[in-house]
Coordinates of C-alpha atoms in Angstrom, one line a residue:
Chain H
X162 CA 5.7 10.4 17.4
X163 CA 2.5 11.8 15.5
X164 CA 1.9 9.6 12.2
X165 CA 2.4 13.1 10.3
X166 CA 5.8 12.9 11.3
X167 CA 6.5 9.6 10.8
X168 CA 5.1 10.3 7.4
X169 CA 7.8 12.8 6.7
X170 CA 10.8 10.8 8.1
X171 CA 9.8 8.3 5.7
X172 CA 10.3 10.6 2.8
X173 CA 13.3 11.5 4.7
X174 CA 14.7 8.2 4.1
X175 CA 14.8 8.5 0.4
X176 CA 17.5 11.6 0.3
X177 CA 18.7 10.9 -3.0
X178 CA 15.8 11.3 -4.8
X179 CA 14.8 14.8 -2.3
X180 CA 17.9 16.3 -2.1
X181 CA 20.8 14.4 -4.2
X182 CA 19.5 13.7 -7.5
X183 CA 17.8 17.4 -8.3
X184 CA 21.4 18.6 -7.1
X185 CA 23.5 16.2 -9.2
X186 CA 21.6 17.3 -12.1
X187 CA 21.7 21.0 -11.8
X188 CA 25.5 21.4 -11.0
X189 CA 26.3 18.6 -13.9
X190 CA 24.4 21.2 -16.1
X191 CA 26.0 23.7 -14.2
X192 CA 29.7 22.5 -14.9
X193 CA 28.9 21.4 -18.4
X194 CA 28.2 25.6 -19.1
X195 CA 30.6 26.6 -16.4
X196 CA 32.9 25.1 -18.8
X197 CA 31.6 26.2 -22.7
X198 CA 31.8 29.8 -20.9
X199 CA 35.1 29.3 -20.2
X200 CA 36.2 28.5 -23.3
X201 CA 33.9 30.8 -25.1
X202 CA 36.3 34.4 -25.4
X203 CA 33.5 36.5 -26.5
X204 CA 32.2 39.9 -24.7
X205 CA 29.3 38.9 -24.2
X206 CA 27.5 37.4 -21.0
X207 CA 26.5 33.6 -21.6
X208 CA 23.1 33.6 -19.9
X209 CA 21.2 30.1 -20.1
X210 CA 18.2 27.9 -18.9
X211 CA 20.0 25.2 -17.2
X212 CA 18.1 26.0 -14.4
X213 CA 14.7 25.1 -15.6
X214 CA 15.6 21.1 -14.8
X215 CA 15.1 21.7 -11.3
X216 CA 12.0 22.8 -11.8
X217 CA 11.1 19.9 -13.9
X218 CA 12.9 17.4 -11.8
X219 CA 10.7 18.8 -8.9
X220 CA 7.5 18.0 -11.0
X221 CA 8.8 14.6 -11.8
X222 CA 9.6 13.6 -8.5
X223 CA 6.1 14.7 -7.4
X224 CA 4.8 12.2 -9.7
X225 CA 7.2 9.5 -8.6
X226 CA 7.0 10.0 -5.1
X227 CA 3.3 9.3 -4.5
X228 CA 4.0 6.4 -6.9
X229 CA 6.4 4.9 -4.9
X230 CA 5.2 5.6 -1.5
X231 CA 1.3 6.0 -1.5
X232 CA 0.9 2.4 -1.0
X233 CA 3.7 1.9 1.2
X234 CA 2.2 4.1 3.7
X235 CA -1.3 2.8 3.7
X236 CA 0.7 -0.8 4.1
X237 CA 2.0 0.6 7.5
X238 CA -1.4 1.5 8.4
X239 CA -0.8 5.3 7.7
X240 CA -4.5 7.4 7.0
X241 CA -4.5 9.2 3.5
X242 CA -5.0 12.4 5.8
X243 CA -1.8 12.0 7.6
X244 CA -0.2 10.2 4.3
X245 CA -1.0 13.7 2.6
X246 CA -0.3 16.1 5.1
X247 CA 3.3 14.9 5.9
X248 CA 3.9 15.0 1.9
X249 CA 2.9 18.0 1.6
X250 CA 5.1 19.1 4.8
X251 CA 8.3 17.3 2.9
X252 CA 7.4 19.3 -0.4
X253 CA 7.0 22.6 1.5
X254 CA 10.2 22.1 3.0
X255 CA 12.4 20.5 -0.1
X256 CA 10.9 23.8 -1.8
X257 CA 12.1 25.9 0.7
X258 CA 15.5 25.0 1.4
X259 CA 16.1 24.9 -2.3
X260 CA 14.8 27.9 -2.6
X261 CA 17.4 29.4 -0.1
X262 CA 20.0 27.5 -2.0
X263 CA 19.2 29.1 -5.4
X264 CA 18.7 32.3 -3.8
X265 CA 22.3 32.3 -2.2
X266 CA 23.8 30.6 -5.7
X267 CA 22.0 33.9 -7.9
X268 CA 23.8 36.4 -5.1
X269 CA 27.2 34.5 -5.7
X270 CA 26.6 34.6 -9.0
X271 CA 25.9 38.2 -9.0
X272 CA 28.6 39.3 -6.9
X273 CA 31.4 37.0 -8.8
X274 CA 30.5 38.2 -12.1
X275 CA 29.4 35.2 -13.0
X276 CA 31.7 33.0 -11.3
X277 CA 34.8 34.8 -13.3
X278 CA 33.7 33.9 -16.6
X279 CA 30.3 35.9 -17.4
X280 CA 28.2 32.6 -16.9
X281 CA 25.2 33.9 -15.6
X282 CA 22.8 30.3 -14.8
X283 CA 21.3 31.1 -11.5
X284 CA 20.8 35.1 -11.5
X285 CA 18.6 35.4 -14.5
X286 CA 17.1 38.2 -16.0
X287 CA 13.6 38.7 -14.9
X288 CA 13.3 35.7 -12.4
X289 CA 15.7 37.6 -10.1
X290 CA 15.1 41.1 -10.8
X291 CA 14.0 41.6 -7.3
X292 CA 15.6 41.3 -3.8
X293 CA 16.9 38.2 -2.1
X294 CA 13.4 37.8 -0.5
X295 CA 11.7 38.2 -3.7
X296 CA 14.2 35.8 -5.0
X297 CA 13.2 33.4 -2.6
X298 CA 9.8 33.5 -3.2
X299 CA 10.0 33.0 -6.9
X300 CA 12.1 30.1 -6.7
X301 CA 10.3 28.5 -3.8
X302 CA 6.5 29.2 -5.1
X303 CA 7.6 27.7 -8.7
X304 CA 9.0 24.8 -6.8
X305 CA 5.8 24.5 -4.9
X306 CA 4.0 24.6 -8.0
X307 CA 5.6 22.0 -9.7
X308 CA 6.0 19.3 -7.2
X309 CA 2.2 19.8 -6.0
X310 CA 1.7 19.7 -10.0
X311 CA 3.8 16.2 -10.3
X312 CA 1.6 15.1 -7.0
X313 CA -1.7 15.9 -8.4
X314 CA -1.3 13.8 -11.9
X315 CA 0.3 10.8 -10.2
X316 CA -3.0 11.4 -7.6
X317 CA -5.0 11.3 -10.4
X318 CA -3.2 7.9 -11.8
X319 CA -3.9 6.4 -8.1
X320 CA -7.5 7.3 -8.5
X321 CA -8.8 6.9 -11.9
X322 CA -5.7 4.4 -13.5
X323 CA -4.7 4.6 -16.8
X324 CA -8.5 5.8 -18.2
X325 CA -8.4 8.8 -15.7
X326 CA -4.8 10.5 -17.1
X327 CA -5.8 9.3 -20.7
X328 CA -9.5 11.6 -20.2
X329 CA -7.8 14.3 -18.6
X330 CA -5.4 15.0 -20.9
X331 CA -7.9 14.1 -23.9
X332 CA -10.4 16.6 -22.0
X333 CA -7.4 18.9 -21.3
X334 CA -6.6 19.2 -25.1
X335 CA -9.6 19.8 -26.1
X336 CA -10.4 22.8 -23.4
X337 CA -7.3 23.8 -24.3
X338 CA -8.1 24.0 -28.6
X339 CA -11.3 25.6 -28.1
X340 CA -9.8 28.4 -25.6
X341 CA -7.4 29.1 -28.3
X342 CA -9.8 29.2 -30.7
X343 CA -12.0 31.9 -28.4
X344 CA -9.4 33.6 -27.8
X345 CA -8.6 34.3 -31.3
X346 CA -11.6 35.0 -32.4
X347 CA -12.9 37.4 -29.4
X348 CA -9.3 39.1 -29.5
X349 CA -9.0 37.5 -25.6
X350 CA -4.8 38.2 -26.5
X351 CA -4.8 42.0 -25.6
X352 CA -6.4 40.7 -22.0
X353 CA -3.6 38.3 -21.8
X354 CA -0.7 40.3 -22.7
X355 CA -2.4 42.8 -20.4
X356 CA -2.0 40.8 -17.6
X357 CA 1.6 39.9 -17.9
X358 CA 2.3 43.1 -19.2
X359 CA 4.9 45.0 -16.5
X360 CA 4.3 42.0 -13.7
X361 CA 7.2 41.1 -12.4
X362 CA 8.5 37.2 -11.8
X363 CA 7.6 38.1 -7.8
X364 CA 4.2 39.1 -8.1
X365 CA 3.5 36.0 -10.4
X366 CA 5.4 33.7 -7.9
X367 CA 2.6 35.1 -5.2
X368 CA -0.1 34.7 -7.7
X369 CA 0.9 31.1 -7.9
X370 CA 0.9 30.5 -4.4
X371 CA -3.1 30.3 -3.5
X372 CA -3.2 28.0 -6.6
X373 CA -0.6 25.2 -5.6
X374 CA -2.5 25.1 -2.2
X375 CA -5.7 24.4 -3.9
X376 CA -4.0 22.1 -6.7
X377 CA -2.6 20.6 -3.3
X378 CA -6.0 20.0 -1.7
X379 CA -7.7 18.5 -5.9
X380 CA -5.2 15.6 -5.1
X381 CA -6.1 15.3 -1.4
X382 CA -9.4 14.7 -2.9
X383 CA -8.2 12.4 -5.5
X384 CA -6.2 10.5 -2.7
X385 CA -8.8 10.0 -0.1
X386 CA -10.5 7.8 -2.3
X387 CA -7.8 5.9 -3.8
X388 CA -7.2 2.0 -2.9
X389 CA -4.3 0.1 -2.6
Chain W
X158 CA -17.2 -11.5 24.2
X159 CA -14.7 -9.2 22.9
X160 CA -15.5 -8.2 19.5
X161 CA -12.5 -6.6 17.3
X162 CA -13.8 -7.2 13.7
X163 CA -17.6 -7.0 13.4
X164 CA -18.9 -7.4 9.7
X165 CA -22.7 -7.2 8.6
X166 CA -23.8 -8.1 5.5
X167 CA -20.6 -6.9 3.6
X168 CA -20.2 -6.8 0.6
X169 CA -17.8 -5.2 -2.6
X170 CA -18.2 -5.5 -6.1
X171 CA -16.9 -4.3 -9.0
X172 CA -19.2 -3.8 -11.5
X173 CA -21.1 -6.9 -11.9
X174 CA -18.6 -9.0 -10.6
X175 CA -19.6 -9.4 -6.5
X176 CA -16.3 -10.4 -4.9
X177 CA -18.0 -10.4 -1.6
X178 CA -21.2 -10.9 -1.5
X179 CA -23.6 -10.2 2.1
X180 CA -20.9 -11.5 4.3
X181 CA -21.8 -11.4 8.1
X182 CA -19.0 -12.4 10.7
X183 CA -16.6 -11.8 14.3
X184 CA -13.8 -11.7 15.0
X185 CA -13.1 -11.8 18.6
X186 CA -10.1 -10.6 20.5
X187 CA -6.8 -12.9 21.4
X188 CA -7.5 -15.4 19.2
X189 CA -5.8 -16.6 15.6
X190 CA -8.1 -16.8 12.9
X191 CA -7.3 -19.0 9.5
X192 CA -8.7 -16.7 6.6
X193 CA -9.2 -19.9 4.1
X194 CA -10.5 -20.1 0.8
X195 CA -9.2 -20.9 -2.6
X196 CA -8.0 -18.1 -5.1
X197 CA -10.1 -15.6 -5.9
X198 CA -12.7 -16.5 -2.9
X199 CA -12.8 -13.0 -1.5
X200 CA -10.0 -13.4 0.9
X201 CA -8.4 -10.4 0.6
X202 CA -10.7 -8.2 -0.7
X203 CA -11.8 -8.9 2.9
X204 CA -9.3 -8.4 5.1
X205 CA -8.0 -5.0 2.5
X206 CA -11.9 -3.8 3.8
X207 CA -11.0 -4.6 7.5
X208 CA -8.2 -2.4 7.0
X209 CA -9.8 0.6 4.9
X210 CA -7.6 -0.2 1.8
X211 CA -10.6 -0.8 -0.2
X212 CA -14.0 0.9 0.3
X213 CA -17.5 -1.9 0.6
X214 CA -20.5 -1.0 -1.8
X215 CA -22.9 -2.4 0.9
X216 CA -23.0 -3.5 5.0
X217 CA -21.2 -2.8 8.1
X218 CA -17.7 -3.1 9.6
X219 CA -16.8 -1.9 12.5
X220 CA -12.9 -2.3 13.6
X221 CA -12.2 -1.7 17.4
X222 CA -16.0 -1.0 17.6
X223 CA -15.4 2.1 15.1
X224 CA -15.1 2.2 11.3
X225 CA -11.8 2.0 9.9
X226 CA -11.8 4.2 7.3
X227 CA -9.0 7.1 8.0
X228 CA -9.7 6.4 11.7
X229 CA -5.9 6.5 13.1
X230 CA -7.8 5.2 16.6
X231 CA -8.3 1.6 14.5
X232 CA -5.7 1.8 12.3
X233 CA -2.7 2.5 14.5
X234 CA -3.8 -0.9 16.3
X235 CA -3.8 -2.9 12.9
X236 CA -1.2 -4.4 11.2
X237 CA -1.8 -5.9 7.6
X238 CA 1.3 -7.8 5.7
X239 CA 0.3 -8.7 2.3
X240 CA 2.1 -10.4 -0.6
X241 CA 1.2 -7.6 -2.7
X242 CA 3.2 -5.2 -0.5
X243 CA 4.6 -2.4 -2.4
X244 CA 8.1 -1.0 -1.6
X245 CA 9.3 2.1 -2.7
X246 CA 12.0 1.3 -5.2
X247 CA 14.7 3.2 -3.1
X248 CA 14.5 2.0 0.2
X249 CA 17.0 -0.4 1.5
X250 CA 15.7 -3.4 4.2
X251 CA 16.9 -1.0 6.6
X252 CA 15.0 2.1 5.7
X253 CA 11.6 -0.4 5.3
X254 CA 12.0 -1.2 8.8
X255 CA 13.0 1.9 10.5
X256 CA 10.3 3.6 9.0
X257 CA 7.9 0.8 10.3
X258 CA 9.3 1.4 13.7
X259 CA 8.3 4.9 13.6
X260 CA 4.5 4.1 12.5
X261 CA 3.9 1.5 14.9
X262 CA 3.4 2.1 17.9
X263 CA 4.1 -0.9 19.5
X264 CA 7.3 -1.8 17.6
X265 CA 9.4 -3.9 19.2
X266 CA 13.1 -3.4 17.9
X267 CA 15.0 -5.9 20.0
X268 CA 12.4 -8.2 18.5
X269 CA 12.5 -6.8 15.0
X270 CA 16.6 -7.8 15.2
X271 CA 16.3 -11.6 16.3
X272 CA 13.9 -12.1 13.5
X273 CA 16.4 -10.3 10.6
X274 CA 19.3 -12.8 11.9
X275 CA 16.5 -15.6 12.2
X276 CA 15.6 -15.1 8.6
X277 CA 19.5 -14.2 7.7
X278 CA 18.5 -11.1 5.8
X279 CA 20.3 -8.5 4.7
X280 CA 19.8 -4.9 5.7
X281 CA 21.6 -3.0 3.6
X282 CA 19.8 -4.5 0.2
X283 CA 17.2 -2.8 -1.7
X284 CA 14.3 -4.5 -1.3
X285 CA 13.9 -4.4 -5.0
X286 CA 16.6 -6.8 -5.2
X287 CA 15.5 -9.1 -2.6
X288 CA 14.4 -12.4 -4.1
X289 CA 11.3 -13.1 -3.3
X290 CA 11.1 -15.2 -0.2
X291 CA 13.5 -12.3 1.5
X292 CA 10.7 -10.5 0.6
X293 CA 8.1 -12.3 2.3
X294 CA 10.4 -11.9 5.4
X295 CA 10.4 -8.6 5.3
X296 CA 6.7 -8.6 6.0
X297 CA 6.9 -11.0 8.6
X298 CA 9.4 -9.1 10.3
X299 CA 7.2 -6.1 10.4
X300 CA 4.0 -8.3 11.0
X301 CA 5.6 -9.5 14.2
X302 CA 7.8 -6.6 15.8
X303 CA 4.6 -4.0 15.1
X304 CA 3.0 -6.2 17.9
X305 CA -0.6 -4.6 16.5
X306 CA -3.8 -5.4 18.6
X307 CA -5.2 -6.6 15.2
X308 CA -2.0 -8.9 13.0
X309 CA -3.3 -9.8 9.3
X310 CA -1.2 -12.0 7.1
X311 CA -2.5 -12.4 3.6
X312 CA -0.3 -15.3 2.2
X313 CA 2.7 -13.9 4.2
X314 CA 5.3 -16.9 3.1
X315 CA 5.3 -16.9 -0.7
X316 CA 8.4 -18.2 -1.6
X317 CA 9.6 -18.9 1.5
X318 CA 11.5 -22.3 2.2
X319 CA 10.0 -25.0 5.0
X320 CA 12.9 -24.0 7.5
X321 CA 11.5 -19.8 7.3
X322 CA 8.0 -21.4 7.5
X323 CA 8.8 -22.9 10.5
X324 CA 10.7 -19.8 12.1
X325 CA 7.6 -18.1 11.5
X326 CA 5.2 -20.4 12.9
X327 CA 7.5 -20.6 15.8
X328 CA 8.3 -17.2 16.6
X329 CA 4.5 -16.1 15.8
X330 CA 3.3 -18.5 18.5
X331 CA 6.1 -17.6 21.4
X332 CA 5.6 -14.1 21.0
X333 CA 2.0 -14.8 20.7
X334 CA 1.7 -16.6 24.0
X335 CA 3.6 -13.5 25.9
X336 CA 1.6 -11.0 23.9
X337 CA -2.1 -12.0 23.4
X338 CA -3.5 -10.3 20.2
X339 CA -5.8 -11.3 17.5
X340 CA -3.7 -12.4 14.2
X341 CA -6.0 -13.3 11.1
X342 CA -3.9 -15.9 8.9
X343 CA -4.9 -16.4 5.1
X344 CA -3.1 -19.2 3.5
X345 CA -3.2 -22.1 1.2
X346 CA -0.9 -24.6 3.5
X347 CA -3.6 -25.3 5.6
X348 CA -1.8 -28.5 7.0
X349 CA 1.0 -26.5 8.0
X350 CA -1.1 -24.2 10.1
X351 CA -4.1 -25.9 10.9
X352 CA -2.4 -26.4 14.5
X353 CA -2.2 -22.8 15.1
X354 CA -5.6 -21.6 14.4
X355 CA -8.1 -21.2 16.6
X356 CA -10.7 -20.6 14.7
X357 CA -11.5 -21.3 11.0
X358 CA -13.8 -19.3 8.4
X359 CA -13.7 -20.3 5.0
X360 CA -14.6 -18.5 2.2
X361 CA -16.0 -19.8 -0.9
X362 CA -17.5 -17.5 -4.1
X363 CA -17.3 -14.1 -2.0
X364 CA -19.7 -16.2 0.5
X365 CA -19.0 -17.6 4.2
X366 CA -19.0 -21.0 3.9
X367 CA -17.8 -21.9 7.5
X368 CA -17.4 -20.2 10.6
X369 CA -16.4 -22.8 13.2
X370 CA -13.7 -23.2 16.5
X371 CA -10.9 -25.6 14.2
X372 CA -11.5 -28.1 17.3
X373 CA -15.3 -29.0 16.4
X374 CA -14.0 -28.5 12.9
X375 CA -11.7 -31.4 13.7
X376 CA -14.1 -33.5 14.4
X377 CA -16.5 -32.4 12.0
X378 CA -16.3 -35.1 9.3
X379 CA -15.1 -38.3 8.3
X380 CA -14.1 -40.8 6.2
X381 CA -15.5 -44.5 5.6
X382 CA -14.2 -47.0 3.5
X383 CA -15.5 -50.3 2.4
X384 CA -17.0 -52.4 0.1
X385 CA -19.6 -50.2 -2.1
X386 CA -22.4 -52.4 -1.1
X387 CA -21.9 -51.8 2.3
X388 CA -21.1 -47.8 1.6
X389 CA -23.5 -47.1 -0.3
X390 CA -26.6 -48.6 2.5
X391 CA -24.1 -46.3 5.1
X392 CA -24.2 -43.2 3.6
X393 CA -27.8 -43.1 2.6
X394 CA -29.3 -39.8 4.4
X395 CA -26.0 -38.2 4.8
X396 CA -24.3 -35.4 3.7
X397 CA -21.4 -36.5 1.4
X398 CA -18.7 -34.1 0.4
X399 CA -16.3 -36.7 -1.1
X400 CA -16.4 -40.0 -3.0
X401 CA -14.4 -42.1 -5.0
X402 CA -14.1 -45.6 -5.4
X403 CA -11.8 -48.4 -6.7
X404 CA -12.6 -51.5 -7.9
X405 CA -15.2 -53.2 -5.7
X406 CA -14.2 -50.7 -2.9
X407 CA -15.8 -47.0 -2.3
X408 CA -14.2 -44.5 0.6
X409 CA -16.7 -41.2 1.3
X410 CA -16.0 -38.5 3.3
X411 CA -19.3 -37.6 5.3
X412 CA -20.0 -34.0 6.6
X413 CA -21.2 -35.7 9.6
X414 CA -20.2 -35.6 13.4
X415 CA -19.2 -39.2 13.8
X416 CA -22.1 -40.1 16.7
X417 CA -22.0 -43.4 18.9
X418 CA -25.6 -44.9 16.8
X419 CA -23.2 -44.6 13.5
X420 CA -20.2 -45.5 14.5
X421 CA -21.9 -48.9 15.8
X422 CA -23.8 -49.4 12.8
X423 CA -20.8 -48.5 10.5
X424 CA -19.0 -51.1 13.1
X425 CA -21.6 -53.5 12.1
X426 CA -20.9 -53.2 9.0
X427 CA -17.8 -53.9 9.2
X428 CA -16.5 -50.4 7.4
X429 CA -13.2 -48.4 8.4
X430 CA -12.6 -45.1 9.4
X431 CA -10.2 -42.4 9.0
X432 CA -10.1 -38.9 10.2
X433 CA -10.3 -36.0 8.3
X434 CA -7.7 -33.0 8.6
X435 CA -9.1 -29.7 8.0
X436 CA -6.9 -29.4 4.8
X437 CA -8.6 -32.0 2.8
X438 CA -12.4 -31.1 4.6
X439 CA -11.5 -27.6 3.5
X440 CA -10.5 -28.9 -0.4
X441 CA -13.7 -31.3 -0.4
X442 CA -15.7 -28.6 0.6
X443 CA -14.8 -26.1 -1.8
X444 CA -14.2 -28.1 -4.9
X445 CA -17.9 -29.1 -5.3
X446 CA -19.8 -28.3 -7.7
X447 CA -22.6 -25.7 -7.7
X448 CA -25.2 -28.4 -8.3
X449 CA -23.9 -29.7 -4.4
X450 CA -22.8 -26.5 -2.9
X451 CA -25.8 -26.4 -0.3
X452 CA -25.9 -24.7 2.8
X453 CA -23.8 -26.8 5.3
X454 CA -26.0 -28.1 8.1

């Protein structure tokens, strides 16, 4: 068996924090509105953003994972090349097959009227406005994004320690302050709202795409120069 | 001459500390190597550059003939348990080894099983929870089933009792003598495995302070003891690494091969010898102080 592999069963091995633990805490936020909508005897639809901890999960277990298993891997002789690739296989997949889950939840959503009681968690407005492929790609792309997001700060932690995170995110802040500032003073907002003006979840979920792989290949460089 | 680890004029350092400093040695195949040195020598920082876990700032290694870094050719054939092993937090004893059986190519499962009931460990624990010698076994497990060309223990037994010890030592040198390879062994119980190596190089301020086969190391120095008078005229000329003295008595150790002209004259004198084991040669020789640390002729 190829290392890459071997890299990816190993991340396998750990299926409570890939699969279990981003499940348990979904459907416990799931159950937990399942039931307030139940109770709730209004007309109107209870629409709510439960959702969004899977997506934050997914960037905290990006972070944790190359925490917990960067130095393992070297231990067992692994190369930072295969040690990378076969993470980045195990995100890719994770992503995907979550994606298909949430896809299938926000159709049985849909179709149940939310679930009987008008609890609508999974089909959102604007994230699924499209089709079930469209679906898909929005919830798999922001998955992407956010585990290859976790992955490149705890990458960056490997690399540069505790001084590294502590200047980015001073270096961050500051980028950040003065963009605001420009923006307000050259009137930059009209350009912003321009550009999410009318675009739909999908076409943002494509955008974001091209910028996870090279967020993806910033920690590969990070990574390849890491010690143990 | 098989050469698997080649180094020339290595060194690392971090900032203005030098942890090794222009470090030339071989390592040559089918042998076992002791890694010695006391804390802080350079021991590891060594064998994590034979390894490609940390990067030199100066010299040459060559693994296998290649370098190591992200070279799967060199790597796949190397090994490296350390004590500083990190685990991650949810694997179970299980999962730690099946996923070293998939990365090794080698692995010897049947193997991997005697040495889990050998060292009566559990496989469904977390490793977190192991105590700490369990954890040491867990690397030896792995250190001897992955059957790598190129075995490095960096102080594989901490915490582990005399009776593990001596599975180790036992089970390293069976399955040694069936499968040839080269195992480097860095420890501080030099006694207890000085009659497994094959070859010593001690380490001392980043530097190599010997490179020798442990036989002619055996016989490398020696101990004379007497009255001081008679000790003091005897060790004239000679390299001493050791002295103390009580009373009107004095006992040195000499850096000296003990040759038939010296051994008649110390005769003469009526003086006694001792041997030295490489333990205490290697404590003499790197508890000196700078004034006396020479090159050894």
């Amino acid at each position: 068996m190829n290392t890459v592999q071997g890299v990816v069963k190993m991340h396998m091995k750990d299926r409570v924090s890939w699969f279990y633990l981003p499940w348990i805490i979904v459907l416990s936020s799931f159950v937990v509105n399942l039931f307030i909508a139940g109770l709730v005897t209004t007309e109107d639809q209870l629409v709510t953003g439960g959702l969004a901890s899977i997506f934050v999960y997914a960037m905290v277990s990006g972070i944790i994972g190359v925490h917990h298993t960067f130095a393992f891997a070297l231990g067992l002789s692994v190369r930072r090349r295969d040690y990378f690739s076969g993470s980045m296989m195990m995100i890719a997949m994770t992503s995907v097959g979550t994606g298909l889950l949430l896809t299938l939840l926000s159709y049985i959503e849909m179709w149940s009227d939310g679930w009987g009681v008008d609890l609508f968690f999974f089909h959102l407005p604007y994230i699924t406005d499209g089709n079930a492929v469209q679906q898909f790609i929005v919830f798999t792309s922001f998955l992407l994004f956010m585990y290859i997001f976790g992955w490149g700060i705890s990458s960056l932690f490997r690399r540069f320690g505790k001084t590294g995170l502590y200047t980015m995110s001073i270096v961050s802040l500051l980028i950040g302050t003065l963009l605001v500032y420009a923006f307000i003073y050259w009137g930059w907002w009209n350009g912003v709202h321009d550009f999410f003006e009318g675009r739909s979840a999908f076409n943002l979920g494509l955008l974001l795409l091209p910028v996870s792989v090279v967020l993806s290949f910033v920690g590969y460089a990070l990574l390849r120069r890491s010690t143990v | 001459m098989n050469a698997i680890v080649e180094a020339k004029r290595l060194t690392k350092s971090y900032g203005s500390f030098t942890a090794v400093n222009d470090v030339s040695f071989t390592i040559e195949a089918n042998k076992i190597y002791g890694l010695l040195g006391r804390n802080g020598a350079g021991k590891t920082t060594i064998m994590h550059l034979i390894t490609a876990q940390l990067f030199a700032s100066g010299g040459e290694l060559l693994v296998f003939g290649e370098e190591p870094f992200e070279n799967n050719k060199v790597l796949k054939q190397t090994c490296f348990i350390k004590e500083s092993q990190k685990y991650p937090d949810t694997f179970r004893v299980k999962d730690v080894l099946e996923t070293a059986a998939i990365l090794f190519p080698n692995w010897d499962a049947g193997f991997a099983e005697r040495l889990v009931a050998d060292f009566n460990l559990p496989l469904k624990r977390r490793v977190k929870k192991l105590s700490r010698g369990m954890l040491s076994s867990v690397g030896i497990i792995i250190g001897l089933a992955s059957r790598a060309p190129l075995t490095i223990f960096d102080e594989p037994y901490l915490g582990l009792d005399a009776v593990a010890r001596n599975i180790f030592y036992e089970r390293l040198m069976e399955d040694y003598s069936e499968h040839p390879r080269t195992v480097i062994l860095s420890t501080h119980l030099i006694d207890e495995v000085s009659r497994l190596l094959e070859h010593v190089i001690v380490i001392d301020g980043g530097k190599i302070m010997l490179d020798e086969e442990a036989d002619s190391l055996r016989g490398r120095a020696y101990t004379v003891s007497g009255p001081v008078a008679k000790i003091e005229s005897y060790m004239a000329g000679k390299q001493v690494i050791h002295q103390e003295s009580l009373g009107g008595f004095k006992s040195v150790t000499l850096f000296e091969r003990l040759g038939v002209t010296e051994q008649k004259q110390a005769e003469a004198l009526g003086l006694q010898f001792a041997p030295v084991t490489i333990q205490q040669l290697i404590v003499y020789l790197t508890n000196r102080g700078p004034e006396q640390k020479g090159v050894l002729r």
